[in-house]
PDB file of C-alpha atoms in Angstrom:
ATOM      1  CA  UNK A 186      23.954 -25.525  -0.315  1.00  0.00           C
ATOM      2  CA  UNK A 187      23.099 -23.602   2.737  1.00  0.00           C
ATOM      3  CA  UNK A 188      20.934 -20.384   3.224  1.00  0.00           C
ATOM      4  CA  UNK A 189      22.004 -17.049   0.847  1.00  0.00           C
ATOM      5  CA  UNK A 190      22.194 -14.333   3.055  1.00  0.00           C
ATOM      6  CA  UNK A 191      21.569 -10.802   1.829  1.00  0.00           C
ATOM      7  CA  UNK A 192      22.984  -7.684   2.796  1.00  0.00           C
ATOM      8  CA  UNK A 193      21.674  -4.505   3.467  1.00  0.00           C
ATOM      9  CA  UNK A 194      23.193  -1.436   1.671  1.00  0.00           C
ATOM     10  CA  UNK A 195      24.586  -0.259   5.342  1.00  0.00           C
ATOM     11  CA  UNK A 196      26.339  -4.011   5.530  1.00  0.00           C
ATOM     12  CA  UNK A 197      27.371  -4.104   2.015  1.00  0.00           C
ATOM     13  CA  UNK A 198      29.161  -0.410   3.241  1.00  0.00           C
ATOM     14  CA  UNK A 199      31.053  -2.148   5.821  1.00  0.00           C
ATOM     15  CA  UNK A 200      32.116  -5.062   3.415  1.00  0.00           C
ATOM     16  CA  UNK A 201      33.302  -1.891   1.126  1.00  0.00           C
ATOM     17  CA  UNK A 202      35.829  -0.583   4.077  1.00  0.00           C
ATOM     18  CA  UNK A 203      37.191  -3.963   3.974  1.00  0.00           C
ATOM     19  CA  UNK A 204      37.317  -4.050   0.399  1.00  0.00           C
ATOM     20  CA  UNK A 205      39.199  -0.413   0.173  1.00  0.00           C
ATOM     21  CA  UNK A 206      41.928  -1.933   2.879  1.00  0.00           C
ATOM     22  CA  UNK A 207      42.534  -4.686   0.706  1.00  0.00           C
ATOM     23  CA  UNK A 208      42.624  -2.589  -2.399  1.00  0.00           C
ATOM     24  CA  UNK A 209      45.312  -0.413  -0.621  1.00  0.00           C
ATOM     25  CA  UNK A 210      47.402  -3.282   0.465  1.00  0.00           C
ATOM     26  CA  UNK A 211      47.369  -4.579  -3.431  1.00  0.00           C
ATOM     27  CA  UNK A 212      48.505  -0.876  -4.175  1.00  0.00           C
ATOM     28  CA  UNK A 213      51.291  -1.636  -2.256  1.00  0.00           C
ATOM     29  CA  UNK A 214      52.514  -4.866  -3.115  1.00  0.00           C
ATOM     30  CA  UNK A 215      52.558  -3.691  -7.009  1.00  0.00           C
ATOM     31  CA  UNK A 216      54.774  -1.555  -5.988  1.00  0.00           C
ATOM     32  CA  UNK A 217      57.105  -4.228  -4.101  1.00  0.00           C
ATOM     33  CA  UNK A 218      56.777  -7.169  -6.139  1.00  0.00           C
ATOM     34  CA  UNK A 219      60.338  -7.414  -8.322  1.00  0.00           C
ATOM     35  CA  UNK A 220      63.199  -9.877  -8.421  1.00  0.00           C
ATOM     36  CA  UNK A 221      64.460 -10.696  -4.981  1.00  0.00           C
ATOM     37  CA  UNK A 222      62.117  -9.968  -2.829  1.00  0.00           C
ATOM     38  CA  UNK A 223      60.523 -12.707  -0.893  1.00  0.00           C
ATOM     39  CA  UNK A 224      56.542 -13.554  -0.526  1.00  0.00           C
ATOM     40  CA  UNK A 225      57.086 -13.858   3.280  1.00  0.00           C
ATOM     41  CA  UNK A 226      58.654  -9.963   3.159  1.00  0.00           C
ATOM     42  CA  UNK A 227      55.018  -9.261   1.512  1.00  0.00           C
ATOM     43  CA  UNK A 228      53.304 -11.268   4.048  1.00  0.00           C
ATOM     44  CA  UNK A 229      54.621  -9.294   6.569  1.00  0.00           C
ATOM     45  CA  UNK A 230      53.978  -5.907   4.611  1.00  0.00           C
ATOM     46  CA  UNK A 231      50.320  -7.110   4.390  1.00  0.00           C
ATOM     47  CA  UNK A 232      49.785  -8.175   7.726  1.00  0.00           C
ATOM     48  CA  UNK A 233      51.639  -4.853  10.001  1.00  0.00           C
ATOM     49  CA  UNK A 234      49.062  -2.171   7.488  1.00  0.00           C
ATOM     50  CA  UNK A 235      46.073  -4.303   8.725  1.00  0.00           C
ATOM     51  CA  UNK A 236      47.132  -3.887  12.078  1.00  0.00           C
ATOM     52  CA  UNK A 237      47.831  -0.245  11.796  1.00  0.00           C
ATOM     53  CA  UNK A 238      44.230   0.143   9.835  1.00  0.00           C
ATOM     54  CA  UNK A 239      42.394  -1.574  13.001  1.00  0.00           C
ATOM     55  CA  UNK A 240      41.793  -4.657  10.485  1.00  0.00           C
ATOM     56  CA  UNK A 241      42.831  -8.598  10.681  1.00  0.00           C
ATOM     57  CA  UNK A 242      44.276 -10.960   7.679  1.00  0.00           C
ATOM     58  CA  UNK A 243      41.173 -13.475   8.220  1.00  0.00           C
ATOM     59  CA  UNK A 244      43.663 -16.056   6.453  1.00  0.00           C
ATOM     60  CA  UNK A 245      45.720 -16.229   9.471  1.00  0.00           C
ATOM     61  CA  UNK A 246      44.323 -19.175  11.879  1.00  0.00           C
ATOM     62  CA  UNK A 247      41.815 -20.006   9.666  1.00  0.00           C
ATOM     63  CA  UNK A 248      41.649 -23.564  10.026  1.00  0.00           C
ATOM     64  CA  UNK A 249      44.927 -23.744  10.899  1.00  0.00           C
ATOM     65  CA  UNK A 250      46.918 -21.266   8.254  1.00  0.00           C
ATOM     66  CA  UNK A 251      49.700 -19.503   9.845  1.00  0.00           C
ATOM     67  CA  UNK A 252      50.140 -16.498   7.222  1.00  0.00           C
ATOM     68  CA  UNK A 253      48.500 -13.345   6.467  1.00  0.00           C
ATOM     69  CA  UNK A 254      48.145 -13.945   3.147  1.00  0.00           C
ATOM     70  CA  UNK A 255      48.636 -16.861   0.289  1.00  0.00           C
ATOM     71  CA  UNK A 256      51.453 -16.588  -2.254  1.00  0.00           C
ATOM     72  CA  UNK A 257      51.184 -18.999  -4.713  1.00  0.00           C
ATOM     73  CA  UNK A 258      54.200 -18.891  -7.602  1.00  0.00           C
ATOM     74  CA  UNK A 259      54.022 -20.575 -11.088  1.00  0.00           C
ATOM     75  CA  UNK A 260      52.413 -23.568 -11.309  1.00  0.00           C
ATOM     76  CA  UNK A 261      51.254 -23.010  -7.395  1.00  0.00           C
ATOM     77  CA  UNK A 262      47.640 -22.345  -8.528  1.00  0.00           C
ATOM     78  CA  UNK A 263      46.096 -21.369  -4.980  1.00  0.00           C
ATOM     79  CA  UNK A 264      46.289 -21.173  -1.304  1.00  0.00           C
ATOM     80  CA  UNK A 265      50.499 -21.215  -1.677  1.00  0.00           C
ATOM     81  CA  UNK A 266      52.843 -20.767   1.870  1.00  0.00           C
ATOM     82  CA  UNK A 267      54.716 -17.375   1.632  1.00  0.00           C
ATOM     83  CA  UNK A 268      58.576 -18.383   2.487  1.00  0.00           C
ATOM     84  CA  UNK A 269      61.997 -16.723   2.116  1.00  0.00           C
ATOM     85  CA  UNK A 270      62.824 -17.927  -1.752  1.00  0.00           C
ATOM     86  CA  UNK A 271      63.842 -14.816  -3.516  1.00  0.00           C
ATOM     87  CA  UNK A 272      61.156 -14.212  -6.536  1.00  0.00           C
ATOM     88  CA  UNK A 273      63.087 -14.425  -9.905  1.00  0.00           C
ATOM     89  CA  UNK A 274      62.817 -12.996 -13.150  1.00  0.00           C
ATOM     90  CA  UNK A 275      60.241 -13.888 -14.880  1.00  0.00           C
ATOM     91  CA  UNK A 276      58.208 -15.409 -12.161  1.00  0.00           C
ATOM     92  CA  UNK A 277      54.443 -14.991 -11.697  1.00  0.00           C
ATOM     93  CA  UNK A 278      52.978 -14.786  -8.337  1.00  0.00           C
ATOM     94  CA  UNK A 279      49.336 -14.684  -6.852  1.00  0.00           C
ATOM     95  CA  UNK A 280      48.579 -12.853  -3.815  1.00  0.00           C
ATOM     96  CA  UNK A 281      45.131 -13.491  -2.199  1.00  0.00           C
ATOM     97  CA  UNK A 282      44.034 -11.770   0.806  1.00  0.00           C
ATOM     98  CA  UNK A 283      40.998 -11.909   3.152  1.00  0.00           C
ATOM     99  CA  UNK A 284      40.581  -8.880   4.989  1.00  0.00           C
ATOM    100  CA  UNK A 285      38.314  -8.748   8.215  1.00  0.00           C
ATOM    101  CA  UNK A 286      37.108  -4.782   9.254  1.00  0.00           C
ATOM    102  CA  UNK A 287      35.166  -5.221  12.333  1.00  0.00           C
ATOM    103  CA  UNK A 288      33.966  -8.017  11.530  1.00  0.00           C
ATOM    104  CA  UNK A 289      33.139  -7.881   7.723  1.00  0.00           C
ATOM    105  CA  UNK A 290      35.314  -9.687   5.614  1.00  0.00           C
ATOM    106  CA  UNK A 291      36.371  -8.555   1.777  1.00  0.00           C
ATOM    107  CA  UNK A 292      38.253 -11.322  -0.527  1.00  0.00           C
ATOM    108  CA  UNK A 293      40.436 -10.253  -3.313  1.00  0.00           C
ATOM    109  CA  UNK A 294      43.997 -12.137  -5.416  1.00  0.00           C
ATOM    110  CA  UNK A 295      45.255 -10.686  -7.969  1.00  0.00           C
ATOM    111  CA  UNK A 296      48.240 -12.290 -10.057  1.00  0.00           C
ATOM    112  CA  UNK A 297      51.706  -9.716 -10.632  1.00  0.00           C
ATOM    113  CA  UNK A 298      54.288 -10.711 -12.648  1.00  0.00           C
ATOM    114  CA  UNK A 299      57.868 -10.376 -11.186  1.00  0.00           C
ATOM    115  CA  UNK A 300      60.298  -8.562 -13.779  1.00  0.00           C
ATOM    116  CA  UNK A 301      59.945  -9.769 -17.238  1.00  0.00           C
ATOM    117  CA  UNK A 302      57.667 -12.334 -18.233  1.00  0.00           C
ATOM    118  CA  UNK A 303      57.145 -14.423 -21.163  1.00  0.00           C
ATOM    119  CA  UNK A 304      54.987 -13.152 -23.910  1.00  0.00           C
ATOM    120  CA  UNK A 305      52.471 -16.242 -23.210  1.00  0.00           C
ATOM    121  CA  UNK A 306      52.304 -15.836 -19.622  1.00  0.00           C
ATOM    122  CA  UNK A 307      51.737 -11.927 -19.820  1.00  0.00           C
ATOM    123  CA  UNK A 308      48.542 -13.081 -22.499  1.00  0.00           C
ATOM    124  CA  UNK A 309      47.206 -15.619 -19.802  1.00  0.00           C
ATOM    125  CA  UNK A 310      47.532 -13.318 -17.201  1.00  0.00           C
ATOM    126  CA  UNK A 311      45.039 -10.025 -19.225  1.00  0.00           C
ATOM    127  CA  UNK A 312      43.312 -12.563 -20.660  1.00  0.00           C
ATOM    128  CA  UNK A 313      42.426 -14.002 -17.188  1.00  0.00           C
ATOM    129  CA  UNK A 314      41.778 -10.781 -15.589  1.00  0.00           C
ATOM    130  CA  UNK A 315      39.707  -9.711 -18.297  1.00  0.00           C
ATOM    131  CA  UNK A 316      37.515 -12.985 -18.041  1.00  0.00           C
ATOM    132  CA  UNK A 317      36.648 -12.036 -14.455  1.00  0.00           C
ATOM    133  CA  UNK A 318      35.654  -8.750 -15.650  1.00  0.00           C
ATOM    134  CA  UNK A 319      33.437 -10.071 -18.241  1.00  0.00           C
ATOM    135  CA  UNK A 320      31.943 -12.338 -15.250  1.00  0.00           C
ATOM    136  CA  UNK A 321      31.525  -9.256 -13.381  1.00  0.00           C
ATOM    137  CA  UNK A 322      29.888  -7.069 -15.803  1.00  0.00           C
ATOM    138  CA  UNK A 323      27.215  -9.773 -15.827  1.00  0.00           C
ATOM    139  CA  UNK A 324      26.462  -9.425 -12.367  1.00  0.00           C
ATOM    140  CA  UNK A 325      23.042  -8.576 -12.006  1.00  0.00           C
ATOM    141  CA  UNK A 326      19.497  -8.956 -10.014  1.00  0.00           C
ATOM    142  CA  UNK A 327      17.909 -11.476 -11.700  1.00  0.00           C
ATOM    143  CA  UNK A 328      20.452 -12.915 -13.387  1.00  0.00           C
ATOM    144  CA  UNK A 329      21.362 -16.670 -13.128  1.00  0.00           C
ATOM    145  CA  UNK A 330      24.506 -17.537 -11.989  1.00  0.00           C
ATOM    146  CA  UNK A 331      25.499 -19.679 -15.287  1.00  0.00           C
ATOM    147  CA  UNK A 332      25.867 -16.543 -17.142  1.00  0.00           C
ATOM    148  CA  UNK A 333      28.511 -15.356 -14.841  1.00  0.00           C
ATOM    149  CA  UNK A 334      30.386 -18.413 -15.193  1.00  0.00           C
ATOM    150  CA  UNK A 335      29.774 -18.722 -18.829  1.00  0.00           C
ATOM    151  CA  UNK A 336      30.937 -15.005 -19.942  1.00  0.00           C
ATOM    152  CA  UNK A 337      34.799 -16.606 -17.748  1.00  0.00           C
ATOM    153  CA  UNK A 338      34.771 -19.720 -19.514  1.00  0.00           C
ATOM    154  CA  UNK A 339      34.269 -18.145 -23.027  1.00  0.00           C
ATOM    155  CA  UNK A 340      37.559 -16.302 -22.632  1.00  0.00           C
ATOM    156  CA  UNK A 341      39.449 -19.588 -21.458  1.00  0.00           C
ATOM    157  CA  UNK A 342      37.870 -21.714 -24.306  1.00  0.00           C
ATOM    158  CA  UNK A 343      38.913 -19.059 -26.760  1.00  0.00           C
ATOM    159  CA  UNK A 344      42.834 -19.456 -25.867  1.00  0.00           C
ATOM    160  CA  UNK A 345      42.517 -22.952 -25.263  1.00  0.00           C
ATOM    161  CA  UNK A 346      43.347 -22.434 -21.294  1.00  0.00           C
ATOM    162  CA  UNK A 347      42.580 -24.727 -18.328  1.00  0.00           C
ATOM    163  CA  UNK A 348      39.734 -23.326 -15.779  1.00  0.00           C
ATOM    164  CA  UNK A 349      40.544 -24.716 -12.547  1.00  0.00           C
ATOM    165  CA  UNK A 350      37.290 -26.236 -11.959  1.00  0.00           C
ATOM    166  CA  UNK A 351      38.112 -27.105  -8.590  1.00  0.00           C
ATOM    167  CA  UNK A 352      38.038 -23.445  -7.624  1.00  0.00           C
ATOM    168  CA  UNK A 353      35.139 -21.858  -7.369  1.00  0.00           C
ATOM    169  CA  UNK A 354      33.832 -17.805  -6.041  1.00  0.00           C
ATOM    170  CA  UNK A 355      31.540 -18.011  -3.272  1.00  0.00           C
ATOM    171  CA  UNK A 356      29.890 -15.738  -1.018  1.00  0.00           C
ATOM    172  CA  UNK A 357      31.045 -13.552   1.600  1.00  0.00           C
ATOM    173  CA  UNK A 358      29.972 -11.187   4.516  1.00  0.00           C
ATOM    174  CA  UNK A 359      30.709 -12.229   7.793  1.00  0.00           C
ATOM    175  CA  UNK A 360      31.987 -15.405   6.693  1.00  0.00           C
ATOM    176  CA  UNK A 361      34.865 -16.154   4.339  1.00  0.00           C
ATOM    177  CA  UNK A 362      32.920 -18.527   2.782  1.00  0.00           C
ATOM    178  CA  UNK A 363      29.068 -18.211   2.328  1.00  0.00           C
ATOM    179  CA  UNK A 364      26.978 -19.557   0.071  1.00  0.00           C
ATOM    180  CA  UNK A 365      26.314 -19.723  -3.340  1.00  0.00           C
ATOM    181  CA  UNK A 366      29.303 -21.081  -5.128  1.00  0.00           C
ATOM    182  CA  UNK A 367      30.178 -19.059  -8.353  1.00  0.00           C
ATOM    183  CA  UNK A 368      32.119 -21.322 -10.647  1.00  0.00           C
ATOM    184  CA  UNK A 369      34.326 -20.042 -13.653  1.00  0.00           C
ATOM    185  CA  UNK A 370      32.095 -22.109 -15.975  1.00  0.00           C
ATOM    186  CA  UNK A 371      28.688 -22.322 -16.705  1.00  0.00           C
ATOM    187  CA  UNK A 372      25.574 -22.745 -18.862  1.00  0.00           C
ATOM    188  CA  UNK A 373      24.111 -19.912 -19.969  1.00  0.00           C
ATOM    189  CA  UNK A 374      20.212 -19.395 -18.150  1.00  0.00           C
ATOM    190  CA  UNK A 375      21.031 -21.891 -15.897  1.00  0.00           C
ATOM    191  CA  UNK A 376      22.285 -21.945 -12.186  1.00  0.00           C
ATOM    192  CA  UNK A 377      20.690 -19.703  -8.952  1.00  0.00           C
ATOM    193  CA  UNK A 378      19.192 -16.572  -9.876  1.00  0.00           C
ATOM    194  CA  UNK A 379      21.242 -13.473  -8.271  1.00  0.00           C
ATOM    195  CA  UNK A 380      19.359 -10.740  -5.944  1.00  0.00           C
ATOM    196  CA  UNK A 381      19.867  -7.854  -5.114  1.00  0.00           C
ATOM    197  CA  UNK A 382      21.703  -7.965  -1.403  1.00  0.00           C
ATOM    198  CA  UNK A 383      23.700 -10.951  -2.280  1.00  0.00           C
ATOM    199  CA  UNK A 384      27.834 -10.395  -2.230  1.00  0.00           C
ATOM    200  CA  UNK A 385      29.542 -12.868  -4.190  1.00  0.00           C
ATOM    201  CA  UNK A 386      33.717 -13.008  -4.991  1.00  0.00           C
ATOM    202  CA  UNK A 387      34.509 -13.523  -8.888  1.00  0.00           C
ATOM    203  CA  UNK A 388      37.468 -15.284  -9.242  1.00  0.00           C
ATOM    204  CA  UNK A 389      39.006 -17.187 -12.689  1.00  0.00           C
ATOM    205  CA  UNK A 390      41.661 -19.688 -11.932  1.00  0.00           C
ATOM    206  CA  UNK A 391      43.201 -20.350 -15.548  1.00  0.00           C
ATOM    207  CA  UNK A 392      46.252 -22.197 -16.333  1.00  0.00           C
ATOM    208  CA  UNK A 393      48.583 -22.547 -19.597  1.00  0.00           C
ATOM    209  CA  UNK A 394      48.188 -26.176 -20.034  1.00  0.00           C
ATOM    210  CA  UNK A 395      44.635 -26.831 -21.216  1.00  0.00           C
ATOM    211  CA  UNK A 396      43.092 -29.148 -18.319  1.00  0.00           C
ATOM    212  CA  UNK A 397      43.080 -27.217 -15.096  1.00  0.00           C
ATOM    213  CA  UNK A 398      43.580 -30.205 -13.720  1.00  0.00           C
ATOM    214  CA  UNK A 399      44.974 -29.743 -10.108  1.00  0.00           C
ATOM    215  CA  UNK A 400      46.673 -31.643  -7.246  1.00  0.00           C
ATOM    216  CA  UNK A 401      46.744 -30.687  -3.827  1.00  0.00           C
ATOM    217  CA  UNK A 402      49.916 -30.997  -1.700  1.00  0.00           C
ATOM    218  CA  UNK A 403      50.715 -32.770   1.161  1.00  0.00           C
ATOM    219  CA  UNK A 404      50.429 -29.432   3.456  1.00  0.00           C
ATOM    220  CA  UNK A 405      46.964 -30.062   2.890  1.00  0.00           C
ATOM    221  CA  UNK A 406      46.975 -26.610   1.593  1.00  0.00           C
ATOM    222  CA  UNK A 407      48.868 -25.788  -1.551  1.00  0.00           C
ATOM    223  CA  UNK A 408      46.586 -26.390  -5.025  1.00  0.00           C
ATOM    224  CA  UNK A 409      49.146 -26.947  -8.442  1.00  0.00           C
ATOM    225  CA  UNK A 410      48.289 -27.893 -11.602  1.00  0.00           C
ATOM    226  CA  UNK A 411      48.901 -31.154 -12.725  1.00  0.00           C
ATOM    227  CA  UNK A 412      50.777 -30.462 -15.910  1.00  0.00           C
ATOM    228  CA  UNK A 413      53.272 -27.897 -14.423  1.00  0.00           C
ATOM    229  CA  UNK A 414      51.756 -25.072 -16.602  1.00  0.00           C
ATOM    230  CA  UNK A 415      51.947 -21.436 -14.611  1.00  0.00           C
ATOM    231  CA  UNK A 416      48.481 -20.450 -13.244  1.00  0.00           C
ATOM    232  CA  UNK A 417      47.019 -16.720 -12.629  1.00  0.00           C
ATOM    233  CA  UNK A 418      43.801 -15.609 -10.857  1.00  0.00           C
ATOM    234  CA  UNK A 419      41.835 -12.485 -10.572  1.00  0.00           C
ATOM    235  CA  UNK A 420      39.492 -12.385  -7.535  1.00  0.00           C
ATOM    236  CA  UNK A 421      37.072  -9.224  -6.356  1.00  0.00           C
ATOM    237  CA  UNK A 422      34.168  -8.881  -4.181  1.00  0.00           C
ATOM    238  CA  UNK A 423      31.188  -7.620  -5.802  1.00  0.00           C
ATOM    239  CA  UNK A 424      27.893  -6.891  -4.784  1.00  0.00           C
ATOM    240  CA  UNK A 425      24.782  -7.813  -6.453  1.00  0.00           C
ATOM    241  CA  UNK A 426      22.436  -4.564  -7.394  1.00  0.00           C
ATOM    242  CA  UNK A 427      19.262  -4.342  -9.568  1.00  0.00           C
ATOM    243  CA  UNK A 428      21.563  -1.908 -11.626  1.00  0.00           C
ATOM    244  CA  UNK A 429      24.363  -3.910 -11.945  1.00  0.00           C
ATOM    245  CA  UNK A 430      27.615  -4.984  -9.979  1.00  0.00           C
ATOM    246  CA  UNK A 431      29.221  -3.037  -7.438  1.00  0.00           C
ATOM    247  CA  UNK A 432      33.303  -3.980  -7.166  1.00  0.00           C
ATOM    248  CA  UNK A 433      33.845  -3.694  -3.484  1.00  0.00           C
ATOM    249  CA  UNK A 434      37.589  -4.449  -3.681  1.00  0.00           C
ATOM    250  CA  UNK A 435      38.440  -1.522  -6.185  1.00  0.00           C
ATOM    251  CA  UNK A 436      40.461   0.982  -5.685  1.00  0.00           C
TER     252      UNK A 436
END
């Protein structure tokens, strides 16, 4: 593991603008998302507000990715190609995006389901999102990083989901991805302590089937679980205070 940066409270400000872009453009695509419309018509939303804001999808040419943001539907767990497939009823799709404000970068998915969903997926998808608020809320100076990932995993082992082990938070600033990695999962009292100054995403990747077992595609890019089962995530940016977490992707 490299060197943990820290931020000052004037960079962790600029991190914030990028976060409140980001927030703004997931304002908008809850209001989009229904049956028929496509992820590369969100894509597009996504990527012309940016421009208008003075901001940049960091996705796009990163490493090759040609898209603003990543749409992944179903059992597309992560990093999935927008394209021109309507979304149907019943659908679930991720929509992670990386914004860059002058040169500070803010990470945040968030899962939306399309029309009406089944009463299972609808439970994975709260409980999910409430597992990465229970990671968040333990976000803390001087608190190791096993609690965060133990507080997510409780909620998973409690349904009987799959975490996505493969998938991990990390930390951000200037880079998209900085050190430490903050898995879904962990021992409690174990794992790098957290200080004040450090910016971290936390992001649950659960999935109906109970292995999170994952394959990659041959894109190179697009992550699905291995037993078909849908999978949701629920990514923000948070900052690391002696008083607790700061969510810098909120609205």
């Amino acid at each position: 593991m490299g060197k943990v940066t820290l931020k000052s409270a004037e960079e962790i400000g600029y991190i914030r603008q990028a976060g409140s872009l980001l927030a703004a453009c997931h304002q908008m695509i809850a209001k989009r998302i229904k049956p028929g419309v496509t992820t590369l018509e969100i894509d597009r939303l996504v990527e012309q507000y940016l421009e208008r804001e003075g901001a940049y999808p960091e996705q796009k040419g990163y490493k090759g990715y040609r898209f603003a943001t990543c749409a992944s539907v179903n059992e597309v767990v992560c990093h999935g190609f927008p394209d021109d497939r309507p979304l149907a009823d019943g659908d679930v799709v991720t929509i992670d995006i990386v914004v860059n404000k002058n040169g500070w970068l803010a990470d945040s998915g968030w899962t939306y389901e399309v029309g009406q969903v089944a009463p299972e997926v609808k439970r994975l998808m709260n409980r999910t999102k409430e597992a990465m608020y229970k990671g968040i809320e333990k976000v803390r100076h001087g608190v190791p990083l096993g609690d965060v990932g133990h507080a997510m995993e409780t909620v998973a082992e409690e349904e009987g989901y799959g975490i996505v082990k493969a998938l991990v938070g990390h930390g951000i600033g200037r880079s998209l991805h900085e050190p430490p990695d903050v898995p879904s999962f962990g021992t409690p009292g174990k794992g790098l302590m957290l200080k004040e100054g450090m910016v971290i995403t936390v992001e649950p990747v659960f999935t109906l089937g109970p292995t999170g077992a994952v394959y990659w595609g041959d894109d190179g890019w697009t992550i699905t679980s291995a037993d078909g089962s849908v999978g949701v995530q629920y990514e923000h940016t948070v900052a690391v205070t002696r008083n607790g977490p700061i969510i810098l992707t909120g609205l």
